[in-house]
PDB file of C-alpha atoms in Angstrom:
ATOM      1  CA  MET A  97       0.000   0.000   0.000  1.00  0.00           C
ATOM      2  CA  LEU A  98       1.289   3.447  -0.886  1.00  0.00           C
ATOM      3  CA  ALA A  99       1.873   5.886   1.941  1.00  0.00           C
ATOM      4  CA  SER A 100      -0.253   8.996   1.981  1.00  0.00           C
ATOM      5  CA  TYR A 101       1.390  12.305   1.213  1.00  0.00           C
ATOM      6  CA  VAL A 102       2.980  14.103   4.123  1.00  0.00           C
ATOM      7  CA  PRO A 103       2.922  17.900   4.293  1.00  0.00           C
ATOM      8  CA  ILE A 104       6.360  19.347   3.609  1.00  0.00           C
ATOM      9  CA  ASP A 105       8.241  20.997   6.484  1.00  0.00           C
ATOM     10  CA  TRP A 106       9.154  24.300   4.813  1.00  0.00           C
ATOM     11  CA  GLN A 107      10.939  25.570   7.934  1.00  0.00           C
ATOM     12  CA  LYS A 108      13.398  22.671   7.656  1.00  0.00           C
ATOM     13  CA  PHE A 109      14.032  23.622   4.036  1.00  0.00           C
ATOM     14  CA  LEU A 110      14.667  27.240   5.066  1.00  0.00           C
ATOM     15  CA  SER A 111      17.095  25.967   7.744  1.00  0.00           C
ATOM     16  CA  PHE A 112      18.846  23.905   5.060  1.00  0.00           C
ATOM     17  CA  LEU A 113      19.227  27.078   2.955  1.00  0.00           C
ATOM     18  CA  GLU A 114      20.519  29.000   5.989  1.00  0.00           C
ATOM     19  CA  ASP A 115      23.214  26.351   6.540  1.00  0.00           C
ATOM     20  CA  ARG A 116      24.412  26.710   2.941  1.00  0.00           C
ATOM     21  CA  ARG A 117      23.872  30.440   2.347  1.00  0.00           C
ATOM     22  CA  PRO A 118      23.695  32.269   5.678  1.00  0.00           C
ATOM     23  CA  GLY A 119      21.194  35.132   5.628  1.00  0.00           C
ATOM     24  CA  LEU A 120      19.385  33.965   2.492  1.00  0.00           C
ATOM     25  CA  PRO A 121      16.154  32.899   4.245  1.00  0.00           C
ATOM     26  CA  ASN A 122      15.829  36.433   5.658  1.00  0.00           C
ATOM     27  CA  LYS A 123      15.479  37.694   2.063  1.00  0.00           C
ATOM     28  CA  ILE A 124      12.820  35.151   1.073  1.00  0.00           C
ATOM     29  CA  HIS A 125       9.216  36.070   1.918  1.00  0.00           C
ATOM     30  CA  GLY A 126       5.923  34.304   1.581  1.00  0.00           C
ATOM     31  CA  ALA A 127       2.909  35.555  -0.318  1.00  0.00           C
ATOM     32  CA  SER A 128       0.469  37.772   1.532  1.00  0.00           C
ATOM     33  CA  PRO A 129      -2.848  36.310   2.705  1.00  0.00           C
ATOM     34  CA  ALA A 130      -4.656  38.656   0.281  1.00  0.00           C
ATOM     35  CA  ASP A 131      -2.596  37.405  -2.671  1.00  0.00           C
ATOM     36  CA  LEU A 132      -3.173  33.779  -1.634  1.00  0.00           C
ATOM     37  CA  ASP A 133      -6.920  34.439  -1.430  1.00  0.00           C
ATOM     38  CA  ALA A 134      -6.867  35.938  -4.932  1.00  0.00           C
ATOM     39  CA  LEU A 135      -5.035  32.863  -6.277  1.00  0.00           C
ATOM     40  CA  ARG A 136      -7.518  30.568  -4.505  1.00  0.00           C
ATOM     41  CA  ARG A 137     -10.415  32.381  -6.185  1.00  0.00           C
ATOM     42  CA  ARG A 138      -8.787  31.841  -9.595  1.00  0.00           C
ATOM     43  CA  SER A 139      -8.363  28.102  -9.054  1.00  0.00           C
ATOM     44  CA  PRO A 140     -11.082  25.751 -10.337  1.00  0.00           C
ATOM     45  CA  VAL A 141     -10.763  23.601  -7.175  1.00  0.00           C
ATOM     46  CA  SER A 142      -9.219  23.885  -3.714  1.00  0.00           C
ATOM     47  CA  LEU A 143      -5.461  24.331  -3.806  1.00  0.00           C
ATOM     48  CA  PRO A 144      -3.408  21.512  -2.252  1.00  0.00           C
ATOM     49  CA  GLU A 145      -1.890  22.333   1.137  1.00  0.00           C
ATOM     50  CA  ASN A 146       1.698  21.570   0.036  1.00  0.00           C
ATOM     51  CA  TYR A 147       1.411  24.171  -2.742  1.00  0.00           C
ATOM     52  CA  LEU A 148      -0.152  26.710  -0.362  1.00  0.00           C
ATOM     53  CA  GLY A 149       2.627  26.009   2.147  1.00  0.00           C
ATOM     54  CA  PHE A 150       5.226  26.585  -0.563  1.00  0.00           C
ATOM     55  CA  LEU A 151       3.591  29.906  -1.444  1.00  0.00           C
ATOM     56  CA  ARG A 152       3.344  30.945   2.229  1.00  0.00           C
ATOM     57  CA  HIS A 153       7.131  30.577   2.479  1.00  0.00           C
ATOM     58  CA  PHE A 154       8.422  31.224  -1.072  1.00  0.00           C
ATOM     59  CA  GLY A 155       5.591  32.927  -2.969  1.00  0.00           C
ATOM     60  CA  GLY A 156       6.209  36.593  -2.116  1.00  0.00           C
ATOM     61  CA  GLU A 157       9.860  37.544  -2.643  1.00  0.00           C
ATOM     62  CA  ASP A 158      12.588  35.223  -3.914  1.00  0.00           C
ATOM     63  CA  GLY A 159      15.543  37.030  -2.290  1.00  0.00           C
ATOM     64  CA  GLY A 160      17.741  35.967  -5.202  1.00  0.00           C
ATOM     65  CA  PHE A 161      16.863  32.271  -4.765  1.00  0.00           C
ATOM     66  CA  ARG A 162      14.653  31.405  -7.736  1.00  0.00           C
ATOM     67  CA  VAL A 163      12.978  28.046  -7.128  1.00  0.00           C
ATOM     68  CA  PHE A 164      11.989  27.924 -10.821  1.00  0.00           C
ATOM     69  CA  PRO A 165      14.803  29.972 -12.413  1.00  0.00           C
ATOM     70  CA  ARG A 166      13.238  30.461 -15.868  1.00  0.00           C
ATOM     71  CA  HIS A 167       9.653  31.064 -14.755  1.00  0.00           C
ATOM     72  CA  PHE A 168       7.474  33.717 -13.182  1.00  0.00           C
ATOM     73  CA  TYR A 169       6.024  31.798 -10.213  1.00  0.00           C
ATOM     74  CA  LEU A 170       5.615  34.304  -7.378  1.00  0.00           C
ATOM     75  CA  VAL A 171       1.942  34.857  -6.567  1.00  0.00           C
ATOM     76  CA  ARG A 172       1.908  38.495  -7.685  1.00  0.00           C
ATOM     77  CA  GLU A 173       3.559  37.479 -10.967  1.00  0.00           C
ATOM     78  CA  LEU A 174       0.911  34.816 -11.525  1.00  0.00           C
ATOM     79  CA  LEU A 175      -1.930  37.169 -10.661  1.00  0.00           C
ATOM     80  CA  HIS A 176      -0.716  40.129 -12.716  1.00  0.00           C
ATOM     81  CA  GLU A 177       1.078  38.519 -15.637  1.00  0.00           C
ATOM     82  CA  VAL A 178      -0.710  38.762 -18.970  1.00  0.00           C
ATOM     83  CA  ILE A 179      -1.431  35.110 -19.639  1.00  0.00           C
ATOM     84  CA  GLN A 180      -1.721  33.816 -23.151  1.00  0.00           C
ATOM     85  CA  ALA A 181      -3.456  30.473 -22.839  1.00  0.00           C
ATOM     86  CA  PRO A 182      -1.012  27.678 -23.721  1.00  0.00           C
ATOM     87  CA  LEU A 183      -2.185  25.178 -26.323  1.00  0.00           C
ATOM     88  CA  GLY A 184      -4.160  22.351 -24.779  1.00  0.00           C
ATOM     89  CA  TRP A 185      -4.475  24.020 -21.364  1.00  0.00           C
ATOM     90  CA  ASP A 186      -7.739  23.166 -19.610  1.00  0.00           C
ATOM     91  CA  PRO A 187      -8.124  25.788 -16.845  1.00  0.00           C
ATOM     92  CA  SER A 188     -10.941  23.786 -15.253  1.00  0.00           C
ATOM     93  CA  ARG A 189      -8.454  20.953 -14.624  1.00  0.00           C
ATOM     94  CA  CYS A 190      -5.023  22.576 -14.268  1.00  0.00           C
ATOM     95  CA  LEU A 191      -3.687  25.609 -12.451  1.00  0.00           C
ATOM     96  CA  LEU A 192      -0.954  27.613 -14.150  1.00  0.00           C
ATOM     97  CA  ILE A 193       1.848  28.005 -11.548  1.00  0.00           C
ATOM     98  CA  GLY A 194       4.838  29.051 -13.655  1.00  0.00           C
ATOM     99  CA  ILE A 195       5.021  31.220 -16.760  1.00  0.00           C
ATOM    100  CA  MET A 196       8.153  31.181 -18.911  1.00  0.00           C
ATOM    101  CA  GLU A 197      10.071  34.449 -18.603  1.00  0.00           C
ATOM    102  CA  SER A 198      11.152  34.137 -22.246  1.00  0.00           C
ATOM    103  CA  ARG A 199      10.143  31.907 -25.121  1.00  0.00           C
ATOM    104  CA  ASP A 200      13.619  32.378 -26.639  1.00  0.00           C
ATOM    105  CA  CYS A 201      15.007  29.085 -25.395  1.00  0.00           C
ATOM    106  CA  GLU A 202      15.385  25.555 -26.642  1.00  0.00           C
ATOM    107  CA  ASP A 203      12.538  24.069 -24.588  1.00  0.00           C
ATOM    108  CA  PRO A 204       9.945  26.691 -23.579  1.00  0.00           C
ATOM    109  CA  HIS A 205       7.298  25.356 -21.220  1.00  0.00           C
ATOM    110  CA  ASP A 206       4.944  26.707 -18.600  1.00  0.00           C
ATOM    111  CA  LEU A 207       4.324  24.899 -15.309  1.00  0.00           C
ATOM    112  CA  PHE A 208       0.951  23.515 -14.193  1.00  0.00           C
ATOM    113  CA  LEU A 209      -0.574  21.630 -11.280  1.00  0.00           C
ATOM    114  CA  ASP A 210      -2.996  18.964 -12.437  1.00  0.00           C
ATOM    115  CA  LEU A 211      -5.801  19.433  -9.953  1.00  0.00           C
ATOM    116  CA  SER A 212      -8.136  16.810 -11.385  1.00  0.00           C
ATOM    117  CA  GLN A 213      -6.606  14.095  -9.177  1.00  0.00           C
ATOM    118  CA  ALA A 214      -5.476  16.369  -6.319  1.00  0.00           C
ATOM    119  CA  ASP A 215      -6.322  15.849  -2.698  1.00  0.00           C
ATOM    120  CA  ALA A 216      -6.208  18.284   0.200  1.00  0.00           C
ATOM    121  CA  THR A 217      -2.439  17.788   0.598  1.00  0.00           C
ATOM    122  CA  ASP A 218      -0.873  17.343  -2.841  1.00  0.00           C
ATOM    123  CA  ALA A 219      -1.541  17.696  -6.552  1.00  0.00           C
TER     124      ALA A 219
END
């Protein structure tokens, strides 16, 4: 039997970053509750807790540590970016979570969470 998903301990990850780049976690900020609420309203279904936890810790300011280096993924970027619907994207099933900063690369791709099979913890 497969184990159920366990929520991620984001504080441990921030401690890991502190050990490797002292002071970096002080520059990383989570998304505001208002921005998270706006993203929730845009989602076709409830957002998984692991994604919300990620945004609470890493969704506001990157502090020079880009989790997805070639994508706009901060909540304000997702909410305010002009989004051209990617081919085949079904917004009732998937949530756009990363928009390519530039299409001038070998393998341009946006990032999505497939919410059709998501549960309260993970997508």
